[in-house]
PDB file of C-alpha atoms in Angstrom:
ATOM      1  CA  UNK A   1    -260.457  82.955 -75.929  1.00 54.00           C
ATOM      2  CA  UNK A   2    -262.560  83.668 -72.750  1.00 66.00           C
ATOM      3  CA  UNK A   3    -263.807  86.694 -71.389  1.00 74.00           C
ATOM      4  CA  UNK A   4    -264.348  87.539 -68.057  1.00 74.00           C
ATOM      5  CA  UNK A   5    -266.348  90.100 -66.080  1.00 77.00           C
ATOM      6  CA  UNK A   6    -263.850  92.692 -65.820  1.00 79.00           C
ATOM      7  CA  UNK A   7    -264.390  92.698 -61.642  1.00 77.00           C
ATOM      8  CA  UNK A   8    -263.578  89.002 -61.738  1.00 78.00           C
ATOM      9  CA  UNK A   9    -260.683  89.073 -64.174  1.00 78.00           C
ATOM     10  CA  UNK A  10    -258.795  92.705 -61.780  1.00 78.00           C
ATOM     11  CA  UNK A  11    -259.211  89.677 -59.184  1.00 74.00           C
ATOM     12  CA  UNK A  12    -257.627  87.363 -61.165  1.00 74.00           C
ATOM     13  CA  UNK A  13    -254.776  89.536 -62.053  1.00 76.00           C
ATOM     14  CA  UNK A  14    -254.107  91.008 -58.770  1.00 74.00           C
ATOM     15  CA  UNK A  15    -251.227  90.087 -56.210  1.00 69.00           C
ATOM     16  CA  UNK A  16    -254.250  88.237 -53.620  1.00 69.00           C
ATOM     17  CA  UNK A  17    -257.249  86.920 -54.911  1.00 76.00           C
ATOM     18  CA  UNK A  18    -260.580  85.935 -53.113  1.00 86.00           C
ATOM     19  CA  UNK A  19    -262.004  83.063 -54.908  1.00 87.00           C
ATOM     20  CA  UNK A  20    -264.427  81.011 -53.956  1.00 88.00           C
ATOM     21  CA  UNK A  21    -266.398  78.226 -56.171  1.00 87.00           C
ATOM     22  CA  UNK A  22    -270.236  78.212 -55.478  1.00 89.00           C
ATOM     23  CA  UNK A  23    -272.580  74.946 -56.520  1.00 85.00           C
ATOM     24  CA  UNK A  24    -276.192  76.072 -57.436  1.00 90.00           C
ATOM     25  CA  UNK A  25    -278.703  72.797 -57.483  1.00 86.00           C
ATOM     26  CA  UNK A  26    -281.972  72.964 -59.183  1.00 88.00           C
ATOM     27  CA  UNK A  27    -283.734  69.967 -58.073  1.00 84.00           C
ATOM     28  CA  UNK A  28    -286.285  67.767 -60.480  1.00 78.00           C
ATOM     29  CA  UNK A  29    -289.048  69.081 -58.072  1.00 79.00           C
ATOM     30  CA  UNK A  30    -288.273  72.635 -58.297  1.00 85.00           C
ATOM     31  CA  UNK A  31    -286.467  73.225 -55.356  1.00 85.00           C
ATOM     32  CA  UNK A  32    -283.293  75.510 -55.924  1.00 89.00           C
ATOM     33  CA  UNK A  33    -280.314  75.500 -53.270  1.00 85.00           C
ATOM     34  CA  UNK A  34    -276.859  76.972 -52.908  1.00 88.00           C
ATOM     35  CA  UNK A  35    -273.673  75.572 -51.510  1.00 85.00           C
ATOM     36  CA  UNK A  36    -269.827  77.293 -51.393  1.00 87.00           C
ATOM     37  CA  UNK A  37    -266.496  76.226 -50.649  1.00 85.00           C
ATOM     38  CA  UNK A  38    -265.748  79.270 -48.656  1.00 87.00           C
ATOM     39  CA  UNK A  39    -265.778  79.545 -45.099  1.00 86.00           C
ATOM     40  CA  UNK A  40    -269.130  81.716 -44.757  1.00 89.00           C
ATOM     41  CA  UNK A  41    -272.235  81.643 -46.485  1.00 90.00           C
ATOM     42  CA  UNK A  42    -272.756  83.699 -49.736  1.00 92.00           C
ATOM     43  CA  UNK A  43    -275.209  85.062 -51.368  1.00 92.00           C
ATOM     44  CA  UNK A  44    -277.043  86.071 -55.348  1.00 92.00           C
ATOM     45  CA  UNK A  45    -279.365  85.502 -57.422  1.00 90.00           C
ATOM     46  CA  UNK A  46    -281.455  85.077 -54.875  1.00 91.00           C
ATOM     47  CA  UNK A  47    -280.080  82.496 -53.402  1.00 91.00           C
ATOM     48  CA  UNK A  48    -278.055  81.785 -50.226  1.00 91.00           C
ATOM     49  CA  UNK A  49    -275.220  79.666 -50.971  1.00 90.00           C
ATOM     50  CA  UNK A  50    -274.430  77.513 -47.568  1.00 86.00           C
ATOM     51  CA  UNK A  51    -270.841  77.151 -46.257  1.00 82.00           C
ATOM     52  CA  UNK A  52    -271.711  74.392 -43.664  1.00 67.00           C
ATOM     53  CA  UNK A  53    -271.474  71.248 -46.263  1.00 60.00           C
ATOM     54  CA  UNK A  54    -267.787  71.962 -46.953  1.00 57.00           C
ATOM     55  CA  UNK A  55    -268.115  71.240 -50.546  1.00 60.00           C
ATOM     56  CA  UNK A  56    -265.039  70.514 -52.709  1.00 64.00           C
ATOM     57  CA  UNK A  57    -264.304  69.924 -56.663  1.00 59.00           C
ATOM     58  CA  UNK A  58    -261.984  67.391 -57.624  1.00 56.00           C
ATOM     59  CA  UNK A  59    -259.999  69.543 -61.191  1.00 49.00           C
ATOM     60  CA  UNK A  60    -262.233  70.054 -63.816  1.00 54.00           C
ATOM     61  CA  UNK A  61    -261.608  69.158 -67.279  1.00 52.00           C
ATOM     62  CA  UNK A  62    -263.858  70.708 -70.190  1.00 51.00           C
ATOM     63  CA  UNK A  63    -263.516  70.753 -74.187  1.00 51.00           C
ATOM     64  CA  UNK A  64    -265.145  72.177 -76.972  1.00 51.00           C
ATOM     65  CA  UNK A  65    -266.079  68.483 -78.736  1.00 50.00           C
ATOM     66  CA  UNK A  66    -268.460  66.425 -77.915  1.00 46.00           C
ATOM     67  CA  UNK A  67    -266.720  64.307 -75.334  1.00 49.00           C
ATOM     68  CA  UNK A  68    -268.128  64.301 -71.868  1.00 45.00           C
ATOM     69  CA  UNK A  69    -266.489  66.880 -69.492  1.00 49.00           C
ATOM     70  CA  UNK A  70    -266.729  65.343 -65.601  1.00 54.00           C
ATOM     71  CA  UNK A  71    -265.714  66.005 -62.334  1.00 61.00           C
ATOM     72  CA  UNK A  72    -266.425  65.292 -59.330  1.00 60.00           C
ATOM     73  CA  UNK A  73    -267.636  67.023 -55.762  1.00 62.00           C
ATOM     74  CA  UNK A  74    -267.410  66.059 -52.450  1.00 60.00           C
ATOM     75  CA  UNK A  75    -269.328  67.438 -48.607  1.00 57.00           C
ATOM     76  CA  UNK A  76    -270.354  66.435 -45.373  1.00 53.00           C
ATOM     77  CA  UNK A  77    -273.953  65.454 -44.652  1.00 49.00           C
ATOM     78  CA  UNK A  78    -274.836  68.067 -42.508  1.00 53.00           C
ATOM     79  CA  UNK A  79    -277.024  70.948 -44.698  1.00 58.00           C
ATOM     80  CA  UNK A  80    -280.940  70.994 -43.725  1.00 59.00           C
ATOM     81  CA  UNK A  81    -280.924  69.816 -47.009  1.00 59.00           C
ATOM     82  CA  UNK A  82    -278.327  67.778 -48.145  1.00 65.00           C
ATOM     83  CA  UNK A  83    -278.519  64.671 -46.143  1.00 64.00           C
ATOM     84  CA  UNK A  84    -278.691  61.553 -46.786  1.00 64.00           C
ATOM     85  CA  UNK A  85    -282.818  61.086 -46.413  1.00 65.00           C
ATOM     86  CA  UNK A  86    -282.843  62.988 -49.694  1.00 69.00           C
ATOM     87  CA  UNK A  87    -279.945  61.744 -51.510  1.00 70.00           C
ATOM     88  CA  UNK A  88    -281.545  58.114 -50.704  1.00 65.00           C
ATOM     89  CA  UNK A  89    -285.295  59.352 -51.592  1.00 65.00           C
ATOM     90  CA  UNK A  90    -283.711  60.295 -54.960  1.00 70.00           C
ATOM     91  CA  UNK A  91    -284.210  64.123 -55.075  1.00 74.00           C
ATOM     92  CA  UNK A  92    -280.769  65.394 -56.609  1.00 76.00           C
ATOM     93  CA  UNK A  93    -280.834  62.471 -59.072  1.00 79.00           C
ATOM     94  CA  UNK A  94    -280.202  64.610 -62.617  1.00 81.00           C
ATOM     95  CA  UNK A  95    -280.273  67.547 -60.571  1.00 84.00           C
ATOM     96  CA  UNK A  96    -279.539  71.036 -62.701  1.00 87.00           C
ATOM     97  CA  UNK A  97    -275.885  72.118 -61.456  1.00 86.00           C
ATOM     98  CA  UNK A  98    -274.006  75.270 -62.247  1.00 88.00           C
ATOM     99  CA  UNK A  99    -270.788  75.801 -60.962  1.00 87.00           C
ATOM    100  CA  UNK A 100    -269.345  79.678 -60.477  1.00 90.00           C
ATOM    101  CA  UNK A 101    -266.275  80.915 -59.615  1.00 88.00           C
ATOM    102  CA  UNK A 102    -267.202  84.040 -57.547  1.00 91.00           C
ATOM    103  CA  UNK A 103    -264.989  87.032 -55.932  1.00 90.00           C
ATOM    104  CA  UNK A 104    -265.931  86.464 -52.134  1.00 90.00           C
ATOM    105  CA  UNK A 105    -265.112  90.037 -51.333  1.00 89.00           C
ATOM    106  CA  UNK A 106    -267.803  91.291 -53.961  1.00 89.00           C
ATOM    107  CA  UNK A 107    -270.195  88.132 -55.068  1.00 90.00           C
ATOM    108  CA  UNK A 108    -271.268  90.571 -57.866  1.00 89.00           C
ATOM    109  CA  UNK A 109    -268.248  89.643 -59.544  1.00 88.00           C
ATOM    110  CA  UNK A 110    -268.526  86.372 -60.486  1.00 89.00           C
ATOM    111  CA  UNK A 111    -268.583  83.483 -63.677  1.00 88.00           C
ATOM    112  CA  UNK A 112    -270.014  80.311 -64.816  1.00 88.00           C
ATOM    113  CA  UNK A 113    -266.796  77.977 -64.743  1.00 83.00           C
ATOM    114  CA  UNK A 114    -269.483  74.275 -65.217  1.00 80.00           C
ATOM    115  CA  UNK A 115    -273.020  73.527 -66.093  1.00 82.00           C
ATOM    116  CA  UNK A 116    -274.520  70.116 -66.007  1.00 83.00           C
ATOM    117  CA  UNK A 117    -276.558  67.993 -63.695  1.00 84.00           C
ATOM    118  CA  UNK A 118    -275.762  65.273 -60.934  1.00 80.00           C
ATOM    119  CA  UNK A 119    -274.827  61.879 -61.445  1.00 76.00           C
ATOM    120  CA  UNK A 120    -274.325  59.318 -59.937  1.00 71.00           C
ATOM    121  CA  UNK A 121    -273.805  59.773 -56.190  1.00 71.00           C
ATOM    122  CA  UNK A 122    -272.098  57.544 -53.989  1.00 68.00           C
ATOM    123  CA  UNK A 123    -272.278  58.399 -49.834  1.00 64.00           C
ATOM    124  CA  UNK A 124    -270.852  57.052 -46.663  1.00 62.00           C
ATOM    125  CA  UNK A 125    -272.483  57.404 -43.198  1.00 61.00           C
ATOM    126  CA  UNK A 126    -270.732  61.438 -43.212  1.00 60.00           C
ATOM    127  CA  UNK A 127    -269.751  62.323 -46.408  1.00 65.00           C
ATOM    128  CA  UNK A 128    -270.989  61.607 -50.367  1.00 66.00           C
ATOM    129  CA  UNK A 129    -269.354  62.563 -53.614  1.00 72.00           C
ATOM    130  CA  UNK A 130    -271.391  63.283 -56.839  1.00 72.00           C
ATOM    131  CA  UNK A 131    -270.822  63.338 -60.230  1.00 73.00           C
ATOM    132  CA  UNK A 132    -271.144  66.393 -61.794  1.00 74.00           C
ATOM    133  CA  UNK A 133    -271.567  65.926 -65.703  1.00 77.00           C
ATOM    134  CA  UNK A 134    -271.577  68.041 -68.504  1.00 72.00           C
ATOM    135  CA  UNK A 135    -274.296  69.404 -71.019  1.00 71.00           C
ATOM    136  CA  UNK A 136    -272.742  66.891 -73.593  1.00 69.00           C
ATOM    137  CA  UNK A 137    -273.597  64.006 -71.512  1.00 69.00           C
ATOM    138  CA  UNK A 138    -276.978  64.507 -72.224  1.00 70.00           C
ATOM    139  CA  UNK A 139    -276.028  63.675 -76.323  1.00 73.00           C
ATOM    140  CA  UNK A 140    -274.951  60.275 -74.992  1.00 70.00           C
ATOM    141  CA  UNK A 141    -277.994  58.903 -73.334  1.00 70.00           C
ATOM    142  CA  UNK A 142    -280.200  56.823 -75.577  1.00 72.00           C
ATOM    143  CA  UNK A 143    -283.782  58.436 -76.410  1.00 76.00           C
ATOM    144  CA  UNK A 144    -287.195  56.099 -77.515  1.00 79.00           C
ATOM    145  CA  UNK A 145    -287.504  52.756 -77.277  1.00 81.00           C
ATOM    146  CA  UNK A 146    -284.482  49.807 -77.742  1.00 80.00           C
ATOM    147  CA  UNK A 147    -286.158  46.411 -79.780  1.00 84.00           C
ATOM    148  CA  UNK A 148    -285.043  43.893 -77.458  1.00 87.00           C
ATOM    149  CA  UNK A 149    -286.369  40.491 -75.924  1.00 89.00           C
ATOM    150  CA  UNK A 150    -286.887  41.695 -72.389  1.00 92.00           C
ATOM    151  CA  UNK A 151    -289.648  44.192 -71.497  1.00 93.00           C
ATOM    152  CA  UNK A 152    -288.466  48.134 -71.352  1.00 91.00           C
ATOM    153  CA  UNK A 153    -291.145  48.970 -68.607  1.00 91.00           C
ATOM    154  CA  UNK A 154    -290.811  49.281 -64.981  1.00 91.00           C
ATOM    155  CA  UNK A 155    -292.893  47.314 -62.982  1.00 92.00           C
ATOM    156  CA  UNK A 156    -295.735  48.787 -61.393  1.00 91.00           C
ATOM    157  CA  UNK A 157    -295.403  52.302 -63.917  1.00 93.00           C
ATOM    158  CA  UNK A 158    -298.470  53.162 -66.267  1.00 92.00           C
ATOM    159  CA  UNK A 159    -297.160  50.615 -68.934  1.00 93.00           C
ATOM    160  CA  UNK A 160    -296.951  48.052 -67.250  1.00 94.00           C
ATOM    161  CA  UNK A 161    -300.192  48.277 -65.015  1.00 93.00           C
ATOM    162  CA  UNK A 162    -299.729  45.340 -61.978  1.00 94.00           C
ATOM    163  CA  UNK A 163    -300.862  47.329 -59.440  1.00 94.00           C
ATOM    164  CA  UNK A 164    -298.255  46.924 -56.940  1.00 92.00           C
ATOM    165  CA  UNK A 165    -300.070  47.888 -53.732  1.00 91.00           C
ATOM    166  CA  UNK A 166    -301.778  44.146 -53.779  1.00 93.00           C
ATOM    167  CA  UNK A 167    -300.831  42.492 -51.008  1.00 93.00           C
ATOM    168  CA  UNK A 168    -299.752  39.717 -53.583  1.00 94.00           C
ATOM    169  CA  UNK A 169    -297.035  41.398 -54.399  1.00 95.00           C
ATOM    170  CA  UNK A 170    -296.097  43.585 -51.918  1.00 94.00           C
ATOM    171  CA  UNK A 171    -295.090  42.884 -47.881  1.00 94.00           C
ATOM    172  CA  UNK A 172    -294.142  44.206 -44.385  1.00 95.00           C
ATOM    173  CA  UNK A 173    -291.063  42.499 -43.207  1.00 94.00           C
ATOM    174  CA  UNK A 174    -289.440  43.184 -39.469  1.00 94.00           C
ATOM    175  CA  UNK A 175    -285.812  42.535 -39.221  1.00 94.00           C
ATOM    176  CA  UNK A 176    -284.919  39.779 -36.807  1.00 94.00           C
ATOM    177  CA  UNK A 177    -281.069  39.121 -37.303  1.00 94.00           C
ATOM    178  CA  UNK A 178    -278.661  41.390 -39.129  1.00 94.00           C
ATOM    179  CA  UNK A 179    -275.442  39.437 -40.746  1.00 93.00           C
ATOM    180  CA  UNK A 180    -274.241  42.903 -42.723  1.00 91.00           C
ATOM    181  CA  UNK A 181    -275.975  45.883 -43.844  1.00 90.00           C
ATOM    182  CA  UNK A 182    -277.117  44.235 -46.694  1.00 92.00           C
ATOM    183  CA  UNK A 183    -277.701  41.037 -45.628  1.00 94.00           C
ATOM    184  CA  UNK A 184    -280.151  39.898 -42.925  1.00 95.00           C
ATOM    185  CA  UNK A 185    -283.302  37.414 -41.680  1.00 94.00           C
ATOM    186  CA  UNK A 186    -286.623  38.599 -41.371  1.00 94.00           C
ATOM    187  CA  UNK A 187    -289.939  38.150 -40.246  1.00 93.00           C
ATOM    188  CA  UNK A 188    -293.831  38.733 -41.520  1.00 92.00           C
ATOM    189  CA  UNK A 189    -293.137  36.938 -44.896  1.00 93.00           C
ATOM    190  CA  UNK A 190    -293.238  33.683 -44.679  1.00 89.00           C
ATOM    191  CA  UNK A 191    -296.047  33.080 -47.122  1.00 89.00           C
ATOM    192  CA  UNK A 192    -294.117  34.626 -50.015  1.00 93.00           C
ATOM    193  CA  UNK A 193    -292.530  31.754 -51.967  1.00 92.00           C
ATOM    194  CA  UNK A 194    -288.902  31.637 -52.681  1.00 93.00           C
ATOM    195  CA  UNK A 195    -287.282  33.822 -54.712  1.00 93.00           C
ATOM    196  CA  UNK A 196    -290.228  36.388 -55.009  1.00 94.00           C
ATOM    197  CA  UNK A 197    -288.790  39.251 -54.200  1.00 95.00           C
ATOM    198  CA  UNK A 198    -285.493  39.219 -55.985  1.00 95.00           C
ATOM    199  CA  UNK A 199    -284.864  42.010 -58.178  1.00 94.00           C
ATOM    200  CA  UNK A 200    -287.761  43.922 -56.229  1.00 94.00           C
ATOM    201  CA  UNK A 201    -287.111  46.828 -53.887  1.00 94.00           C
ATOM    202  CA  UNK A 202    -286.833  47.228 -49.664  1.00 95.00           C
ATOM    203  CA  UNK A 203    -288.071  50.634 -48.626  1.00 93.00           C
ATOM    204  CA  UNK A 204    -286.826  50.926 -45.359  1.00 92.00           C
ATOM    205  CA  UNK A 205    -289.545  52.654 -42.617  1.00 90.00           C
ATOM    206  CA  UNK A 206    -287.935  53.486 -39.381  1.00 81.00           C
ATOM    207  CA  UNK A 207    -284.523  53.204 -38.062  1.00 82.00           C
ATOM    208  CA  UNK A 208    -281.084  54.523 -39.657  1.00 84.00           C
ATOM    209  CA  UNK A 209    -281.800  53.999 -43.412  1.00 85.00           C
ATOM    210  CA  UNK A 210    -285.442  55.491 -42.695  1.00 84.00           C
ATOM    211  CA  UNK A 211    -286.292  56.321 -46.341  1.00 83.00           C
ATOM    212  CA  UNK A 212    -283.502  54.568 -47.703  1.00 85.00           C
ATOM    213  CA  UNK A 213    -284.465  51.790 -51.219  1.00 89.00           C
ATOM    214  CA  UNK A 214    -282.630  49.259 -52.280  1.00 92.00           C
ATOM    215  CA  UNK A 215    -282.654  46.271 -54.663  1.00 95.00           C
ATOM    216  CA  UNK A 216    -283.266  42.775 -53.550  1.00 95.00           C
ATOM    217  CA  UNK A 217    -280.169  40.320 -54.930  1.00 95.00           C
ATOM    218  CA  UNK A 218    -281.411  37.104 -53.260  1.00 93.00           C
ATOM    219  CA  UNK A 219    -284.417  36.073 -51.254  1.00 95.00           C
ATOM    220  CA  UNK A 220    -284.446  32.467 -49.420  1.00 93.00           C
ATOM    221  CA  UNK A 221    -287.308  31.075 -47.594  1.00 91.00           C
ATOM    222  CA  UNK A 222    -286.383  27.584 -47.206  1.00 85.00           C
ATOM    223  CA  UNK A 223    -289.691  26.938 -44.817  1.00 80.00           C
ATOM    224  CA  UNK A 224    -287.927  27.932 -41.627  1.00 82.00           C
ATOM    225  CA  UNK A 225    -286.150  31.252 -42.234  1.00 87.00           C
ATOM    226  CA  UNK A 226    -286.612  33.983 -44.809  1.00 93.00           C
ATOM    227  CA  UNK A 227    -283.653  35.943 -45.303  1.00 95.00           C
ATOM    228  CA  UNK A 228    -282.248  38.468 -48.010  1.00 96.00           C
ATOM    229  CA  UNK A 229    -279.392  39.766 -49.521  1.00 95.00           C
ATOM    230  CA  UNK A 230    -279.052  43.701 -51.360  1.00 95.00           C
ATOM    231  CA  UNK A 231    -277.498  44.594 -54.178  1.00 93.00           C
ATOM    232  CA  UNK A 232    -275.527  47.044 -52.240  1.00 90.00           C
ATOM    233  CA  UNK A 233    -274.467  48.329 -48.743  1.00 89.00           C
ATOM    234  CA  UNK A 234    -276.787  50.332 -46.588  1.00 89.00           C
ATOM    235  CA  UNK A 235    -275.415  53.654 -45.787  1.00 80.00           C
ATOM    236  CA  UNK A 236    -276.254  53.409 -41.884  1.00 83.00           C
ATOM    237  CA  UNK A 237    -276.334  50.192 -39.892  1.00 89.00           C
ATOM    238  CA  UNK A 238    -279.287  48.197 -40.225  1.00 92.00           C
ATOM    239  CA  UNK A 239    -280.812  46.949 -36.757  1.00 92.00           C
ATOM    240  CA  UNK A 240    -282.858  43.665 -35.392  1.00 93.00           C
ATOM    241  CA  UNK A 241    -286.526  45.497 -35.240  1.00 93.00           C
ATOM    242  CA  UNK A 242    -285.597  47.678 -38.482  1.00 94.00           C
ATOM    243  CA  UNK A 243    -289.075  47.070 -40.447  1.00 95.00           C
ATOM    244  CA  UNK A 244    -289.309  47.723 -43.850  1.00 95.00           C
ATOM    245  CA  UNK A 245    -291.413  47.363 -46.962  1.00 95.00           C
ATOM    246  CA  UNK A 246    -291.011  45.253 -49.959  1.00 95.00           C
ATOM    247  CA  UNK A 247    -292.374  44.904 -53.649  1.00 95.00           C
ATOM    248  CA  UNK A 248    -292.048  41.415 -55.973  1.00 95.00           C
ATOM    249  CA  UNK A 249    -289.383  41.754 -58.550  1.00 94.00           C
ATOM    250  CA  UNK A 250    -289.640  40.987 -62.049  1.00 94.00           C
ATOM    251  CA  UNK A 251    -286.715  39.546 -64.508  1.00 93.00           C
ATOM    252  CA  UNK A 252    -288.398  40.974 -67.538  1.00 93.00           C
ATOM    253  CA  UNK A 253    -289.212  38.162 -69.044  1.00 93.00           C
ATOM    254  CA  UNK A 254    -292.372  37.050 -71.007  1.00 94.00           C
ATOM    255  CA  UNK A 255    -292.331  33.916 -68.381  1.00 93.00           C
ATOM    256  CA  UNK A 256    -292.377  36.310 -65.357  1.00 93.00           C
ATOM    257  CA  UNK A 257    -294.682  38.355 -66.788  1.00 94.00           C
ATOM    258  CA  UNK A 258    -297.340  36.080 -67.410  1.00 94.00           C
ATOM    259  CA  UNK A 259    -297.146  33.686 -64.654  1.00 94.00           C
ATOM    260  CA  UNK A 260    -295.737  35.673 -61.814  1.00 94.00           C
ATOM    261  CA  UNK A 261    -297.959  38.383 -62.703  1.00 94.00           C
ATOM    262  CA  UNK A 262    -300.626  37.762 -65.405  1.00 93.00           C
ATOM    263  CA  UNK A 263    -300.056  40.650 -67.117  1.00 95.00           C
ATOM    264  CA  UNK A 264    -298.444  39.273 -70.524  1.00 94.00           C
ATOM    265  CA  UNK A 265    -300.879  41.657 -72.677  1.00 93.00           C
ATOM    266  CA  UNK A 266    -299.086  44.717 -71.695  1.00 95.00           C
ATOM    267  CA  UNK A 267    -295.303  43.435 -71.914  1.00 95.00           C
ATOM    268  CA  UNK A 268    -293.367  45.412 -73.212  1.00 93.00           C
ATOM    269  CA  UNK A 269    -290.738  43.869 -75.383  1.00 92.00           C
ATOM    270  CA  UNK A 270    -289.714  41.945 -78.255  1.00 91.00           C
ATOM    271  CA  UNK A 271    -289.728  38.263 -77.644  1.00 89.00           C
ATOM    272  CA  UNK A 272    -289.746  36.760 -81.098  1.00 85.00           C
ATOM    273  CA  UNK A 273    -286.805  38.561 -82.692  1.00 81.00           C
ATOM    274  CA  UNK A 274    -283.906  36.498 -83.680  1.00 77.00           C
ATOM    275  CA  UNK A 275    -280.564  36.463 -82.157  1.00 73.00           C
ATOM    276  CA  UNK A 276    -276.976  36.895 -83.305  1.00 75.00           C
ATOM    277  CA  UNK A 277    -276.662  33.099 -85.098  1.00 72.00           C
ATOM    278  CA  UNK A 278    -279.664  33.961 -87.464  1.00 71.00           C
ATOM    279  CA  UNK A 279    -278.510  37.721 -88.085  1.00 67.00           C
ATOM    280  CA  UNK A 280    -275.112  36.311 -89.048  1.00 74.00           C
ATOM    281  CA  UNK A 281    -275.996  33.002 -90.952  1.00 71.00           C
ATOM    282  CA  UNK A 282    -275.096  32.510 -94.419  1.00 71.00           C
ATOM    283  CA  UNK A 283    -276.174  29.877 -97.121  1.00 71.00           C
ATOM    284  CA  UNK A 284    -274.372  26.827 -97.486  1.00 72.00           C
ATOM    285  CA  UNK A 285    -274.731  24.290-100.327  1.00 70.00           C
ATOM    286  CA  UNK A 286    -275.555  21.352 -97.695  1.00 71.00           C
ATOM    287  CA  UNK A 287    -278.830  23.089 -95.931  1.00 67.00           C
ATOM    288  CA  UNK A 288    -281.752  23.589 -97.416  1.00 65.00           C
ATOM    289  CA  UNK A 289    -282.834  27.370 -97.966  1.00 62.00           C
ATOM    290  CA  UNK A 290    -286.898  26.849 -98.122  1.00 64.00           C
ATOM    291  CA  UNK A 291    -288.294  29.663 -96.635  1.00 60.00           C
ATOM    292  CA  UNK A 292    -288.345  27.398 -93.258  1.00 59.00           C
ATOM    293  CA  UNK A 293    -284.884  28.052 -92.153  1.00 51.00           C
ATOM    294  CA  UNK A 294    -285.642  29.203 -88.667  1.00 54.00           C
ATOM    295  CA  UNK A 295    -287.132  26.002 -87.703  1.00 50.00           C
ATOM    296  CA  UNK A 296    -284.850  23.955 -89.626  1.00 48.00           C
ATOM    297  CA  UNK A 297    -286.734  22.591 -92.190  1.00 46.00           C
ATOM    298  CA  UNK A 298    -290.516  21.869 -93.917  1.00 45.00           C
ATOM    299  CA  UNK A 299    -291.809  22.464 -97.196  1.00 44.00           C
ATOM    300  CA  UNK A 300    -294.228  24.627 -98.229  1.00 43.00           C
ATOM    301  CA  UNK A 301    -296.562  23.936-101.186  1.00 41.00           C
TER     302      UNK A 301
END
């Protein structure tokens, strides 16, 4: 059974209670901020927990096993710091996250109802909602390296080594017709063959979406246009003159990685293992078993 502070729990157990849930973020960089559901700011642990994102918590659900407790919370862009430069640049990705429930009337009083991080984070052009996962979630998540066929590095990261600020692989492209937010014509790379850029990334410079990256699902340049196509949506409306920068993608794929960028001694996968009809064979009276089975004959002397 639970205990509670013994301020918190008179609160609980009197006629009219002042409750209010508090969010504390602890950014990967450091950076510790506050945010409340109540209607003015609070403030402990030295920390000033804003009012003016209008948070909210969808119910939360927690267990004692090992399954993954989640919920969900919801605000309005409109904190100093939660906007949606930094939700785009990637700052509260796996952010720390403690949730309290707290006596407004005396913050002193006060318990730790959720701890996690951030998940994934979906946002509109006013509002977001982020995943707020447990401490189990963590148990879930793969650790080391997976033997597989493609490579496991990111392009451009110490592993890899293609140094991605050659202009080979990397361009300045100015937006000169807009079909959708994620789908538009532009100019200043037309000497990029077709195709290069898929799976790479647009950084967008100025504009709306100033900050904003996103993934690259097709790029055509058919000789007289060069157009693209994201993975996803744009949170803010993307404008003829928008400029915006742009790596080369990779498939991860010993092909790509030698010929697109010459760099086959440092892939980073498994190319030679077998696949599911050679882990699942089984000898048969009418095929030879030689010690040549994976080519499918030969004799050895």
């Amino acid at each position: 059974m639970r205990s509670l502070p013994l301020g918190l729990q008179a609160s609980l157990s009197a006629g009219v209670t002042t409750l209010a849930h508090c969010w504390r973020l602890v950014r990967q960089d450091g950076v510790a901020l506050g945010f409340t559901d109540h209607d003015r700011d609070l403030a402990f642990d030295g920390i000033s927990f804003e009012a003016l994102a209008g948070m909210t918590a969808s119910a939360i659900n927690a267990s004692n096993t090992l399954n993954i407790d989640t919920t969900d919370i919801s605000g309005a862009l409109q904190s100093d710091y939660l906007n949606d430069d930094d939700l785009s640049a990637g700052l509260y990705d796996n952010a720390a996250l403690t949730l309290f429930l707290v006596d407004w009337s005396n913050p002193d009083d006060r318990d730790i109802i959720f701890a996690g991080s951030i998940g994934e984070v979906s946002r509109g052009k006013t509002q977001f909602v982020a995943e707020m996962r447990g401490l189990s979630h963590a148990l879930n998540q793969p650790t080391g390296r997976l033997y597989a066929r493609s490579c496991d590095a990111d392009l451009g990261d110490a592993r890899c080594g293609v140094d991605l600020t050659s202009p080979t692989f990397r361009g300045v492209g100015l937006v000169t017709a807009v079909d959708s937010d994620s789908a538009f014509a532009a100019g200043g790379l037309d000497g990029f063959v077709n195709g290069w850029f898929e799976k790479g990334r647009v950084t967008w410079i100025p504009g709306l979406n100033r900050g904003g990256v996103m993934e690259v699902k097709f790029h055509l340049n058919d000789g007289s246009l060069t157009s693209f196509a994201l993975w996803e949506t744009m949170p803010r409306d993307v404008a003829v003159g928008d400029a915006f920068e742009i790596v080369a993608g990779c498939d991860k794929s010993t092909d790509a990685c030698s010929a697109k960028f010459g760099n086959l001694t440092n892939f980073r996968g498994f190319p030679f293992l077998t696949g599911n009809d050679i882990l699942s064979a089984y000898p048969t009276a009418s095929e030879a078993r030689n010690g040549d089975s994976l080519t499918g004959g030969g004799t050895h002397g």
